mmCIF file of C-alpha atoms in Angstrom:
data_model
loop_
_atom_site.group_PDB
_atom_site.id
_atom_site.type_symbol
_atom_site.label_atom_id
_atom_site.label_comp_id
_atom_site.label_asym_id
_atom_site.label_seq_id
_atom_site.Cartn_x
_atom_site.Cartn_y
_atom_site.Cartn_z
ATOM 1 C CA THR A 1 -5.835 -1.786 0.358
ATOM 2 C CA SER A 2 -7.673 -3.591 3.154
ATOM 3 C CA SER A 3 -11.115 -5.116 2.795
ATOM 4 C CA GLY A 4 -14.214 -3.006 3.247
ATOM 5 C CA PRO A 5 -15.068 0.508 2.042
ATOM 6 C CA ASP A 6 -12.341 2.883 0.864
ATOM 7 C CA PHE A 7 -13.039 5.626 3.436
ATOM 8 C CA ARG A 8 -14.373 4.997 6.926
ATOM 9 C CA ASN A 9 -16.086 7.319 9.419
ATOM 10 C CA ALA A 10 -16.842 10.059 6.919
ATOM 11 C CA VAL A 11 -19.078 12.982 7.938
ATOM 12 C CA LEU A 12 -21.285 14.346 5.138
ATOM 13 C CA ASN A 13 -23.885 17.091 4.911
ATOM 14 C CA MET A 14 -26.774 16.342 2.550
ATOM 15 C CA ASP A 15 -29.566 18.899 2.346
ATOM 16 C CA GLY A 16 -28.855 20.061 5.867
ATOM 17 C CA GLU A 17 -28.742 16.531 7.302
ATOM 18 C CA THR A 18 -25.490 15.253 8.816
ATOM 19 C CA LEU A 19 -24.649 11.666 7.914
ATOM 20 C CA ARG A 20 -21.841 9.556 9.363
ATOM 21 C CA GLY A 21 -20.551 6.387 7.754
ATOM 22 C CA ASP A 22 -18.336 4.997 4.990
ATOM 23 C CA VAL A 23 -17.633 6.058 1.407
ATOM 24 C CA GLU A 24 -16.831 3.721 -1.493
ATOM 25 C CA ILE A 25 -15.015 4.913 -4.656
ATOM 26 C CA HIS A 26 -15.327 3.370 -8.127
ATOM 27 C CA GLN A 27 -14.694 4.354 -11.711
ATOM 28 C CA LYS A 28 -18.135 3.231 -12.850
ATOM 29 C CA THR A 29 -21.411 2.642 -11.019
ATOM 30 C CA TYR A 30 -21.597 -1.023 -12.011
ATOM 31 C CA ASP A 31 -18.311 -1.723 -10.220
ATOM 32 C CA TRP A 32 -20.368 -1.929 -7.017
ATOM 33 C CA ILE A 33 -21.993 -5.089 -8.368
ATOM 34 C CA ALA A 34 -18.913 -6.306 -10.248
ATOM 35 C CA HIS A 35 -16.974 -6.272 -6.972
ATOM 36 C CA GLN A 36 -19.843 -8.066 -5.197
ATOM 37 C CA HIS A 37 -20.421 -5.246 -2.679
ATOM 38 C CA HIS A 38 -24.171 -5.742 -3.022
ATOM 39 C CA GLU A 39 -23.726 -9.148 -1.352
ATOM 40 C CA ASP A 40 -21.230 -8.033 1.288
ATOM 41 C CA CYS A 41 -22.535 -6.878 4.670
ATOM 42 C CA ALA A 42 -19.184 -5.146 5.296
ATOM 43 C CA TYR A 43 -20.523 -2.323 3.075
ATOM 44 C CA ASN A 44 -23.766 -1.831 5.001
ATOM 45 C CA ASN A 45 -22.403 1.278 6.711
ATOM 46 C CA THR A 46 -21.691 2.981 3.367
ATOM 47 C CA ILE A 47 -23.500 6.314 3.024
ATOM 48 C CA LEU A 48 -22.130 7.524 -0.318
ATOM 49 C CA HIS A 49 -21.067 5.840 -3.560
ATOM 50 C CA VAL A 50 -18.602 8.047 -5.462
ATOM 51 C CA VAL A 51 -18.017 7.254 -9.152
ATOM 52 C CA LEU A 52 -16.176 8.872 -12.017
ATOM 53 C CA GLU A 53 -18.959 7.960 -14.461
ATOM 54 C CA HIS A 54 -22.548 7.112 -13.585
ATOM 55 C CA LYS A 55 -24.122 4.995 -16.321
ATOM 56 C CA GLY A 56 -26.570 2.971 -14.268
ATOM 57 C CA ASN A 57 -30.311 2.810 -14.735
ATOM 58 C CA LEU A 58 -30.937 3.829 -11.120
ATOM 59 C CA ASP A 59 -30.116 7.073 -9.366
ATOM 60 C CA PHE A 60 -29.002 5.245 -6.254
ATOM 61 C CA THR A 61 -26.933 2.253 -5.147
ATOM 62 C CA VAL A 62 -28.441 -0.576 -3.101
ATOM 63 C CA ARG A 63 -26.544 -2.068 -0.172
ATOM 64 C CA GLU A 64 -26.730 -5.686 0.998
ATOM 65 C CA ASP A 65 -29.306 -4.696 3.626
ATOM 66 C CA ALA A 66 -31.481 -3.154 0.855
ATOM 67 C CA THR A 67 -30.735 0.430 1.942
ATOM 68 C CA ARG A 68 -30.456 2.950 -0.882
ATOM 69 C CA ILE A 69 -27.452 5.286 -0.851
ATOM 70 C CA GLU A 70 -26.664 8.376 -2.895
ATOM 71 C CA ILE A 71 -24.368 8.353 -5.932
ATOM 72 C CA LEU A 72 -21.938 11.221 -6.505
ATOM 73 C CA GLU A 73 -20.614 11.461 -10.053
ATOM 74 C CA LEU A 74 -17.284 13.264 -10.418
ATOM 75 C CA ARG A 75 -16.956 13.438 -14.196
ATOM 76 C CA ASP A 76 -18.274 17.008 -14.440
ATOM 77 C CA GLN A 77 -16.857 18.130 -11.100
ATOM 78 C CA ILE A 78 -13.155 17.860 -11.998
ATOM 79 C CA ASP A 79 -11.457 21.121 -12.986
ATOM 80 C CA THR A 80 -8.631 19.424 -14.929
ATOM 81 C CA ASP A 81 -8.963 17.156 -17.920
ATOM 82 C CA ILE A 82 -9.222 13.599 -16.518
ATOM 83 C CA ALA A 83 -6.812 12.218 -19.124
ATOM 84 C CA LYS A 84 -4.128 14.608 -17.898
ATOM 85 C CA LEU A 85 -4.792 13.582 -14.310
ATOM 86 C CA PHE A 86 -4.448 9.904 -15.179
ATOM 87 C CA ALA A 87 -1.232 10.613 -17.071
ATOM 88 C CA GLN A 88 0.133 12.580 -14.140
ATOM 89 C CA TYR A 89 -0.662 10.070 -11.410
ATOM 90 C CA SER A 90 -0.205 6.826 -13.328
ATOM 91 C CA GLN A 91 3.489 7.472 -13.809
ATOM 92 C CA THR A 92 5.675 5.367 -11.556
ATOM 93 C CA PRO A 93 7.025 7.634 -8.811
ATOM 94 C CA PRO A 94 10.791 7.608 -8.391
ATOM 95 C CA ARG A 95 11.840 4.870 -5.993
ATOM 96 C CA GLN A 96 13.286 6.178 -2.774
ATOM 97 C CA HIS A 97 16.900 5.116 -2.770
ATOM 98 C CA ARG A 98 18.195 3.680 0.454
ATOM 99 C CA GLY A 99 21.812 3.665 -0.680
ATOM 100 C CA ILE A 100 23.849 0.746 -1.961
ATOM 101 C CA CYS A 101 24.285 -1.702 0.905
ATOM 102 C CA ASP A 102 27.589 -3.387 1.708
ATOM 103 C CA TYR A 103 26.649 -6.571 -0.132
ATOM 104 C CA PHE A 104 26.400 -4.740 -3.461
ATOM 105 C CA GLN A 105 29.510 -2.583 -2.979
ATOM 106 C CA LEU A 106 31.706 -4.428 -5.481
ATOM 107 C CA SER A 107 35.244 -3.765 -6.640
ATOM 108 C CA ASP A 108 34.386 -5.125 -10.090
ATOM 109 C CA PRO A 109 30.934 -4.660 -11.720
ATOM 110 C CA SER A 110 31.297 -8.082 -13.350
ATOM 111 C CA GLN A 111 30.967 -9.696 -9.906
ATOM 112 C CA PHE A 112 27.325 -8.661 -9.648
ATOM 113 C CA GLU A 113 25.954 -11.199 -12.132
ATOM 114 C CA PRO A 114 27.598 -14.346 -10.685
ATOM 115 C CA LEU A 115 26.695 -13.294 -7.151
ATOM 116 C CA LEU A 116 23.015 -12.934 -7.998
ATOM 117 C CA LYS A 117 23.058 -16.090 -10.105
ATOM 118 C CA ALA A 118 24.481 -18.089 -7.185
ATOM 119 C CA GLN A 119 21.803 -16.710 -4.865
ATOM 120 C CA GLY A 120 19.090 -17.442 -7.438
ATOM 121 C CA TRP A 121 20.288 -20.997 -7.898
ATOM 122 C CA GLU A 122 20.339 -21.494 -4.131
ATOM 123 C CA ARG A 123 16.681 -20.419 -3.978
ATOM 124 C CA PHE A 124 15.901 -22.817 -6.836
ATOM 125 C CA SER A 125 17.591 -25.634 -4.903
ATOM 126 C CA ARG A 126 15.523 -24.822 -1.821
ATOM 127 C CA LYS A 127 12.354 -25.163 -3.907
ATOM 128 C CA CYS A 128 13.556 -28.541 -5.171
ATOM 129 C CA ASN A 129 14.143 -29.634 -1.590
ATOM 130 C CA ARG A 130 10.617 -28.584 -0.586
ATOM 131 C CA TYR A 131 9.134 -30.528 -3.489
ATOM 132 C CA ASN A 132 11.295 -33.489 -2.521
ATOM 133 C CA ALA A 133 9.763 -33.415 0.958
ATOM 134 C CA GLU A 134 6.272 -33.326 -0.585
ATOM 135 C CA LEU A 135 7.089 -36.485 -2.535
ATOM 136 C CA LEU A 136 6.629 -38.372 0.732
ATOM 137 C CA PHE A 137 2.899 -37.789 0.264
ATOM 138 C CA ASN A 138 2.555 -37.163 -3.497
ATOM 139 C CA ASN A 139 3.786 -38.323 -6.883
ATOM 140 C CA PHE A 140 5.210 -36.036 -9.580
ATOM 141 C CA ASP A 141 1.854 -35.656 -11.326
ATOM 142 C CA GLN A 142 0.344 -34.449 -8.059
ATOM 143 C CA LEU A 143 3.224 -32.011 -7.465
ATOM 144 C CA LEU A 144 2.687 -30.348 -10.843
ATOM 145 C CA TYR A 145 -1.081 -30.407 -10.345
ATOM 146 C CA ASN A 146 -0.737 -28.777 -6.907
ATOM 147 C CA GLY A 147 1.544 -26.073 -8.270
ATOM 148 C CA PHE A 148 -0.729 -25.360 -11.224
ATOM 149 C CA MET A 149 -3.852 -25.044 -9.097
ATOM 150 C CA GLU A 150 -2.103 -22.828 -6.551
ATOM 151 C CA ALA A 151 -0.858 -20.540 -9.328
ATOM 152 C CA MET A 152 -4.413 -20.289 -10.664
ATOM 153 C CA GLY A 153 -5.495 -18.786 -7.351
ATOM 154 C CA TYR A 154 -3.146 -15.804 -7.678
ATOM 155 C CA ASP A 155 -2.350 -14.107 -4.359
ATOM 156 C CA LYS A 156 -5.868 -13.900 -2.946
ATOM 157 C CA ASN A 157 -7.150 -17.441 -3.447
ATOM 158 C CA LYS A 158 -4.059 -19.641 -3.675
ATOM 159 C CA LEU A 159 -4.972 -21.735 -0.647
ATOM 160 C CA ASN A 160 -8.515 -22.375 -1.837
ATOM 161 C CA MET A 161 -7.422 -23.507 -5.298
ATOM 162 C CA LEU A 162 -4.749 -25.706 -3.733
ATOM 163 C CA SER A 163 -7.459 -27.172 -1.484
ATOM 164 C CA LEU A 164 -9.285 -28.380 -4.601
ATOM 165 C CA ALA A 165 -6.145 -30.231 -5.704
ATOM 166 C CA HIS A 166 -5.785 -31.804 -2.262
ATOM 167 C CA GLN A 167 -9.443 -32.817 -2.037
ATOM 168 C CA PHE A 168 -9.609 -34.202 -5.600
ATOM 169 C CA GLU A 169 -6.204 -35.793 -6.055
ATOM 170 C CA TRP A 170 -4.651 -36.563 -9.415
ATOM 171 C CA ASN A 171 -5.008 -40.358 -9.113
ATOM 172 C CA MET A 172 -8.664 -39.954 -8.181
ATOM 173 C CA LEU A 173 -9.312 -37.729 -11.200
ATOM 174 C CA SER A 174 -7.410 -40.137 -13.467
ATOM 175 C CA GLU A 175 -9.691 -42.969 -12.393
ATOM 176 C CA TRP A 176 -12.773 -40.814 -12.888
ATOM 177 C CA HIS A 177 -11.482 -39.816 -16.327
ATOM 178 C CA ARG A 178 -11.210 -43.485 -17.308
ATOM 179 C CA ARG A 179 -14.840 -43.787 -16.285
ATOM 180 C CA GLY A 180 -15.885 -40.935 -18.550
ATOM 181 C CA LEU A 181 -15.252 -37.705 -16.589
ATOM 182 C CA GLY A 182 -15.113 -34.694 -18.916
ATOM 183 C CA HIS A 183 -13.959 -31.161 -18.280
ATOM 184 C CA ILE A 184 -17.495 -29.785 -17.794
ATOM 185 C CA GLN A 185 -18.233 -32.447 -15.173
ATOM 186 C CA LEU A 186 -14.904 -31.729 -13.460
ATOM 187 C CA ALA A 187 -15.654 -28.004 -13.406
ATOM 188 C CA ALA A 188 -19.112 -28.731 -11.985
ATOM 189 C CA ILE A 189 -17.645 -30.932 -9.219
ATOM 190 C CA TRP A 190 -15.104 -28.258 -8.285
ATOM 191 C CA LEU A 191 -17.617 -25.398 -8.370
ATOM 192 C CA ASN A 192 -20.089 -27.371 -6.285
ATOM 193 C CA TYR A 193 -17.427 -28.216 -3.708
ATOM 194 C CA ALA A 194 -16.164 -24.617 -3.724
ATOM 195 C CA GLY A 195 -19.641 -23.198 -3.105
ATOM 196 C CA LEU A 196 -19.433 -21.049 -6.234
ATOM 197 C CA MET A 197 -22.041 -22.638 -8.498
ATOM 198 C CA HIS A 198 -24.505 -19.813 -7.793
ATOM 199 C CA LYS A 199 -21.994 -17.305 -9.213
ATOM 200 C CA THR A 200 -21.847 -18.930 -12.658
ATOM 201 C CA ASN A 201 -25.034 -17.346 -13.969
ATOM 202 C CA GLN A 202 -23.727 -13.818 -13.491
ATOM 203 C CA LEU A 203 -20.169 -14.532 -14.689
ATOM 204 C CA LEU A 204 -20.724 -17.117 -17.441
ATOM 205 C CA GLY A 205 -24.391 -16.855 -18.360
ATOM 206 C CA ALA A 206 -27.533 -18.895 -17.754
ATOM 207 C CA ASP A 207 -26.761 -21.417 -20.520
ATOM 208 C CA ILE A 208 -23.393 -22.343 -19.016
ATOM 209 C CA GLN A 209 -24.892 -22.571 -15.529
ATOM 210 C CA THR A 210 -27.590 -24.928 -16.826
ATOM 211 C CA GLN A 211 -24.922 -27.020 -18.527
ATOM 212 C CA LEU A 212 -22.865 -27.193 -15.331
ATOM 213 C CA LEU A 213 -25.849 -28.137 -13.178
ATOM 214 C CA GLY A 214 -26.788 -30.846 -15.657
ATOM 215 C CA ALA A 215 -23.219 -32.166 -15.648
ATOM 216 C CA LEU A 216 -23.209 -32.266 -11.857
ATOM 217 C CA GLU A 217 -26.439 -34.251 -11.816
ATOM 218 C CA SER A 218 -25.337 -36.669 -14.533
ATOM 219 C CA GLN A 219 -21.968 -37.637 -13.014
ATOM 220 C CA ALA A 220 -21.830 -40.394 -10.412
ATOM 221 C CA HIS A 221 -18.518 -39.559 -8.744
ATOM 222 C CA THR A 222 -19.213 -37.087 -5.936
ATOM 223 C CA ALA A 223 -21.496 -34.295 -4.747
ATOM 224 C CA LEU A 224 -19.234 -33.320 -1.864
ATOM 225 C CA LYS A 225 -19.444 -29.724 -0.642
ATOM 226 C CA GLY A 226 -16.589 -28.024 1.174
ATOM 227 C CA VAL A 227 -16.285 -24.998 3.401
ATOM 228 C CA LEU A 228 -14.072 -22.515 1.555
ATOM 229 C CA GLN A 229 -13.970 -18.773 2.215
ATOM 230 C CA TRP A 230 -13.163 -17.108 -1.113
ATOM 231 C CA ASN A 231 -11.647 -13.653 -1.214
ATOM 232 C CA LEU A 232 -13.720 -11.855 -3.839
ATOM 233 C CA PHE A 233 -12.876 -8.335 -2.728
ATOM 234 C CA ARG A 234 -11.607 -6.261 -5.641
ATOM 235 C CA ILE A 235 -11.153 -9.338 -7.803
ATOM 236 C CA ARG A 236 -10.968 -8.444 -11.472
ATOM 237 C CA PRO A 237 -13.707 -10.294 -13.372
ATOM 238 C CA ALA A 238 -11.053 -12.049 -15.465
ATOM 239 C CA ASN A 239 -9.430 -13.398 -12.274
ATOM 240 C CA HIS A 240 -12.630 -14.498 -10.563
ATOM 241 C CA PRO A 241 -12.255 -18.040 -9.141
ATOM 242 C CA VAL A 242 -15.291 -19.229 -11.119
ATOM 243 C CA LYS A 243 -13.480 -18.462 -14.364
ATOM 244 C CA ARG A 244 -10.168 -19.834 -13.084
ATOM 245 C CA ILE A 245 -11.877 -23.089 -12.071
ATOM 246 C CA MET A 246 -13.426 -23.402 -15.535
ATOM 247 C CA GLN A 247 -10.038 -22.814 -17.164
ATOM 248 C CA ALA A 248 -8.236 -25.183 -14.797
ATOM 249 C CA ALA A 249 -10.791 -27.942 -15.429
ATOM 250 C CA ARG A 250 -10.178 -27.680 -19.166
ATOM 251 C CA VAL A 251 -6.388 -27.920 -18.703
ATOM 252 C CA VAL A 252 -6.418 -30.746 -16.147
ATOM 253 C CA SER A 253 -8.895 -32.825 -18.177
ATOM 254 C CA ALA A 254 -6.661 -32.569 -21.240
ATOM 255 C CA LEU A 255 -3.630 -33.757 -19.240
ATOM 256 C CA LEU A 256 -5.261 -36.662 -17.400
ATOM 257 C CA PRO A 257 -4.912 -39.293 -20.190
ATOM 258 C CA ALA A 258 -1.124 -38.967 -20.568
ATOM 259 C CA GLY A 259 -0.280 -37.568 -17.139
ATOM 260 C CA PHE A 260 0.955 -34.105 -16.157
ATOM 261 C CA LEU A 261 4.574 -35.248 -15.763
ATOM 262 C CA ASP A 262 4.768 -37.149 -19.052
ATOM 263 C CA VAL A 263 3.364 -34.229 -21.047
ATOM 264 C CA ILE A 264 5.946 -31.811 -19.597
ATOM 265 C CA LEU A 265 8.782 -34.345 -19.896
ATOM 266 C CA HIS A 266 7.990 -34.879 -23.558
ATOM 267 C CA ILE A 267 8.399 -31.154 -24.188
ATOM 268 C CA MET A 268 11.564 -30.797 -22.101
ATOM 269 C CA GLU A 269 13.299 -33.852 -23.585
ATOM 270 C CA ASP A 270 12.359 -33.472 -27.233
ATOM 271 C CA ARG A 271 13.033 -29.733 -27.391
ATOM 272 C CA ALA A 272 15.964 -29.326 -25.027
ATOM 273 C CA ASP A 273 17.641 -26.835 -27.368
ATOM 274 C CA ALA A 274 14.600 -24.528 -27.512
ATOM 275 C CA SER A 275 14.716 -20.966 -26.217
ATOM 276 C CA PRO A 276 12.815 -20.051 -23.046
ATOM 277 C CA GLN A 277 10.253 -18.260 -25.226
ATOM 278 C CA LYS A 278 9.761 -21.393 -27.309
ATOM 279 C CA LEU A 279 9.498 -23.500 -24.159
ATOM 280 C CA VAL A 280 6.648 -21.296 -22.916
ATOM 281 C CA SER A 281 4.960 -21.572 -26.299
ATOM 282 C CA ASN A 282 5.307 -25.375 -26.351
ATOM 283 C CA ILE A 283 3.930 -25.789 -22.839
ATOM 284 C CA ARG A 284 1.050 -23.426 -23.596
ATOM 285 C CA GLU A 285 0.226 -25.535 -26.658
ATOM 286 C CA ALA A 286 0.296 -28.718 -24.576
ATOM 287 C CA LEU A 287 -1.825 -27.326 -21.735
ATOM 288 C CA PHE A 288 -4.444 -25.695 -23.949
ATOM 289 C CA GLN A 289 -5.159 -28.453 -26.444
ATOM 290 C CA LYS A 290 -8.861 -27.537 -26.390
ATOM 291 C CA PRO A 291 -9.172 -23.779 -25.903
ATOM 292 C CA SER A 292 -12.561 -22.500 -24.883
ATOM 293 C CA GLU A 293 -14.744 -20.895 -27.526
ATOM 294 C CA ASP A 294 -16.683 -19.067 -24.819
ATOM 295 C CA LYS A 295 -15.201 -15.593 -24.434
ATOM 296 C CA LYS A 296 -16.832 -15.248 -20.994
ATOM 297 C CA GLU A 297 -14.687 -18.088 -19.683
ATOM 298 C CA GLY A 298 -11.522 -16.170 -20.571
ATOM 299 C CA THR A 299 -7.992 -17.513 -20.947
ATOM 300 C CA ILE A 300 -4.914 -18.038 -18.820
ATOM 301 C CA GLY A 301 -2.456 -15.229 -19.481
ATOM 302 C CA THR A 302 1.164 -15.631 -20.519
ATOM 303 C CA SER A 303 2.421 -13.981 -17.334
ATOM 304 C CA LEU A 304 0.738 -16.558 -15.094
ATOM 305 C CA LEU A 305 1.977 -19.378 -17.318
ATOM 306 C CA MET A 306 5.561 -18.118 -17.153
ATOM 307 C CA VAL A 307 5.449 -17.850 -13.356
ATOM 308 C CA PHE A 308 4.077 -21.406 -13.180
ATOM 309 C CA ILE A 309 6.871 -22.703 -15.416
ATOM 310 C CA ALA A 310 9.637 -20.891 -13.540
ATOM 311 C CA ASN A 311 8.453 -21.650 -10.002
ATOM 312 C CA VAL A 312 6.859 -25.081 -10.406
ATOM 313 C CA VAL A 313 7.647 -26.857 -13.676
ATOM 314 C CA LEU A 314 11.408 -26.315 -13.747
ATOM 315 C CA PRO A 315 12.070 -27.226 -10.062
ATOM 316 C CA VAL A 316 9.854 -30.336 -10.265
ATOM 317 C CA ILE A 317 11.410 -31.559 -13.519
ATOM 318 C CA TYR A 318 14.897 -30.890 -12.131
ATOM 319 C CA LEU A 319 14.025 -32.959 -9.055
ATOM 320 C CA PHE A 320 12.723 -35.755 -11.291
ATOM 321 C CA ALA A 321 15.953 -35.691 -13.305
ATOM 322 C CA GLN A 322 17.954 -35.919 -10.060
ATOM 323 C CA LYS A 323 15.946 -38.936 -8.920
ATOM 324 C CA MET A 324 16.381 -40.655 -12.273
ATOM 325 C CA ASN A 325 20.092 -39.701 -12.665
ATOM 326 C CA ARG A 326 19.388 -37.959 -15.972
ATOM 327 C CA ASP A 327 22.218 -35.476 -16.193
ATOM 328 C CA SER A 328 21.333 -34.126 -19.628
ATOM 329 C CA LEU A 329 17.813 -33.250 -18.472
ATOM 330 C CA MET A 330 19.220 -31.558 -15.376
ATOM 331 C CA GLU A 331 21.505 -29.469 -17.554
ATOM 332 C CA SER A 332 18.621 -28.522 -19.860
ATOM 333 C CA VAL A 333 16.514 -27.364 -16.919
ATOM 334 C CA ARG A 334 19.396 -25.358 -15.510
ATOM 335 C CA SER A 335 19.989 -23.676 -18.882
ATOM 336 C CA PHE A 336 16.300 -22.805 -19.181
ATOM 337 C CA TYR A 337 16.211 -21.433 -15.659
ATOM 338 C CA GLU A 338 19.300 -19.267 -16.075
ATOM 339 C CA ALA A 339 17.953 -17.752 -19.300
ATOM 340 C CA PHE A 340 14.333 -17.392 -18.179
ATOM 341 C CA HIS A 341 12.673 -14.003 -17.801
ATOM 342 C CA THR A 342 9.351 -13.529 -16.023
ATOM 343 C CA PRO A 343 7.461 -10.265 -16.542
ATOM 344 C CA GLY A 344 7.028 -7.881 -13.642
ATOM 345 C CA SER A 345 8.273 -8.136 -10.093
ATOM 346 C CA ASN A 346 6.918 -8.208 -6.560
ATOM 347 C CA TYR A 347 7.186 -6.022 -3.500
ATOM 348 C CA ILE A 348 10.266 -7.866 -2.184
ATOM 349 C CA VAL A 349 12.176 -7.389 -5.433
ATOM 350 C CA ASN A 350 11.147 -3.725 -5.489
ATOM 351 C CA PHE A 351 12.307 -3.346 -1.888
ATOM 352 C CA MET A 352 15.683 -4.893 -2.700
ATOM 353 C CA HIS A 353 16.103 -2.583 -5.694
ATOM 354 C CA GLY A 354 16.462 0.249 -3.200
ATOM 355 C CA TYR A 355 19.849 -1.205 -2.228
ATOM 356 C CA LEU A 356 21.122 -1.368 -5.824
ATOM 357 C CA SER A 357 22.715 1.227 -8.021
ATOM 358 C CA PRO A 358 20.694 2.262 -11.108
ATOM 359 C CA VAL A 359 22.949 0.093 -13.292
ATOM 360 C CA GLN A 360 22.482 -2.863 -10.969
ATOM 361 C CA GLN A 361 18.709 -2.336 -10.923
ATOM 362 C CA LYS A 362 18.597 -2.610 -14.695
ATOM 363 C CA GLU A 363 20.745 -5.733 -14.684
ATOM 364 C CA ALA A 364 18.681 -7.405 -11.947
ATOM 365 C CA GLY A 365 15.489 -6.948 -13.959
ATOM 366 C CA ARG A 366 16.783 -8.844 -16.972
ATOM 367 C CA LYS A 367 16.346 -12.420 -15.751
ATOM 368 C CA HIS A 368 14.186 -14.429 -13.400
ATOM 369 C CA ILE A 369 17.176 -15.994 -11.672
ATOM 370 C CA TYR A 370 18.459 -12.535 -10.661
ATOM 371 C CA GLN A 371 15.101 -11.595 -9.142
ATOM 372 C CA GLN A 372 15.081 -14.907 -7.301
ATOM 373 C CA GLY A 373 18.590 -14.114 -6.069
ATOM 374 C CA LEU A 374 17.369 -10.848 -4.560
ATOM 375 C CA MET A 375 14.505 -12.689 -2.883
ATOM 376 C CA ASN A 376 16.925 -15.271 -1.499
ATOM 377 C CA LEU A 377 19.045 -12.513 0.042
ATOM 378 C CA TYR A 378 15.970 -10.894 1.524
ATOM 379 C CA TYR A 379 14.650 -14.043 3.168
ATOM 380 C CA ARG A 380 18.064 -15.169 4.417
ATOM 381 C CA PHE A 381 19.463 -11.867 5.674
ATOM 382 C CA CYS A 382 17.577 -8.611 5.052
ATOM 383 C CA HIS A 383 14.348 -9.743 6.674
ATOM 384 C CA TYR A 384 16.254 -10.394 9.911
ATOM 385 C CA ARG A 385 18.767 -7.546 9.490
ATOM 386 C CA LEU A 386 21.701 -9.957 9.487
ATOM 387 C CA CYS A 387 23.977 -7.584 7.617
ATOM 388 C CA GLU A 388 27.292 -8.940 8.911
ATOM 389 C CA LEU A 389 26.367 -12.514 7.991
ATOM 390 C CA CYS A 390 25.225 -11.285 4.582
ATOM 391 C CA VAL A 391 28.585 -9.618 3.842
ATOM 392 C CA ALA A 392 30.451 -12.693 5.098
ATOM 393 C CA ASP A 393 28.370 -14.816 2.710
ATOM 394 C CA LYS A 394 29.279 -12.463 -0.128
ATOM 395 C CA ASN A 395 32.979 -12.773 0.652
ATOM 396 C CA ARG A 396 32.759 -16.566 0.655
ATOM 397 C CA SER A 397 30.943 -16.470 -2.696
ATOM 398 C CA LEU A 398 33.520 -14.107 -4.238
ATOM 399 C CA ALA A 399 36.365 -16.314 -3.012
ATOM 400 C CA SER A 400 34.834 -19.277 -4.859
ATOM 401 C CA LEU A 401 34.342 -17.442 -8.162
#
């Protein structure tokens, strides 16, 4: 899972010659280029490129230093049908159970839900407090903008995408928008600053690159270039920062006239009785007023949107409601949050599941607030092995139920 080739210090015999170096594994030959290995000097010690299917025009792979390396195709070398192998090894292995810890040893199963809900709400409150601290330097539009851009970076490039929001602040973009800034010009400014303009030809096509370069030349706002180190290792093409910047530029440009906060507030206030699913649908409709017709640009998935809503939109709007003493809005946000469900989980939630019974595992996966409750327990107690304090906290919570 680290950067660089999959296997290091391999020893191979080819036609009687002993070679020592690294081996890279892919499903298809083109993945070498798709993953940008041909531009990465970290792969210059690779001596063999192993693929399931070789469909390239060349019988060899070219490293960054122009050295040719052999390709080994496995498709006809496997003695079991590949579909059966995928079925066998793609199944989720049974999670090793660590035994129910003292916190989740409950006299009444009905206590589990309120305990997790209280922990989840405490984590939500901590997020609100962090956003409140950021208000010393930002306004609410900037908070939502920061959170959106960070979410667009996923795990590998969060900081870089957030850096774009810090460098080109919301008020600055609003002024530029009043002076005629469009989403193509915004994308061009971001890509130029990010040092990714040269990647657009390969990912979006020559026509789009020409359009972006023309937009950069025609705008009179900035030609600033930053120093950002993007993590492109094993990035799926759909998640490449070039495509995420294009998508983000389209969304931000559409929100600049009314303001990020006002657009979200309008949805939350006018449709307070909507279900969480409808809320996601309404926000998606507001953010993507002008969807791209270019399939190469791609779209922002529902999963990312739901994580953004749960972890950024709801805490920020709740904080706004607190500041404005709008109790009904606070109650609406709380209702949304307690009913919200985000798809999937993360390694911390999976780790905590090892301390739950099978019934509790199923219950904890039903709602976002329960998963957040498990994360709150982990960061407060489990991470530091503060088991006695954790049980004492449980007893205090049960006493207040």
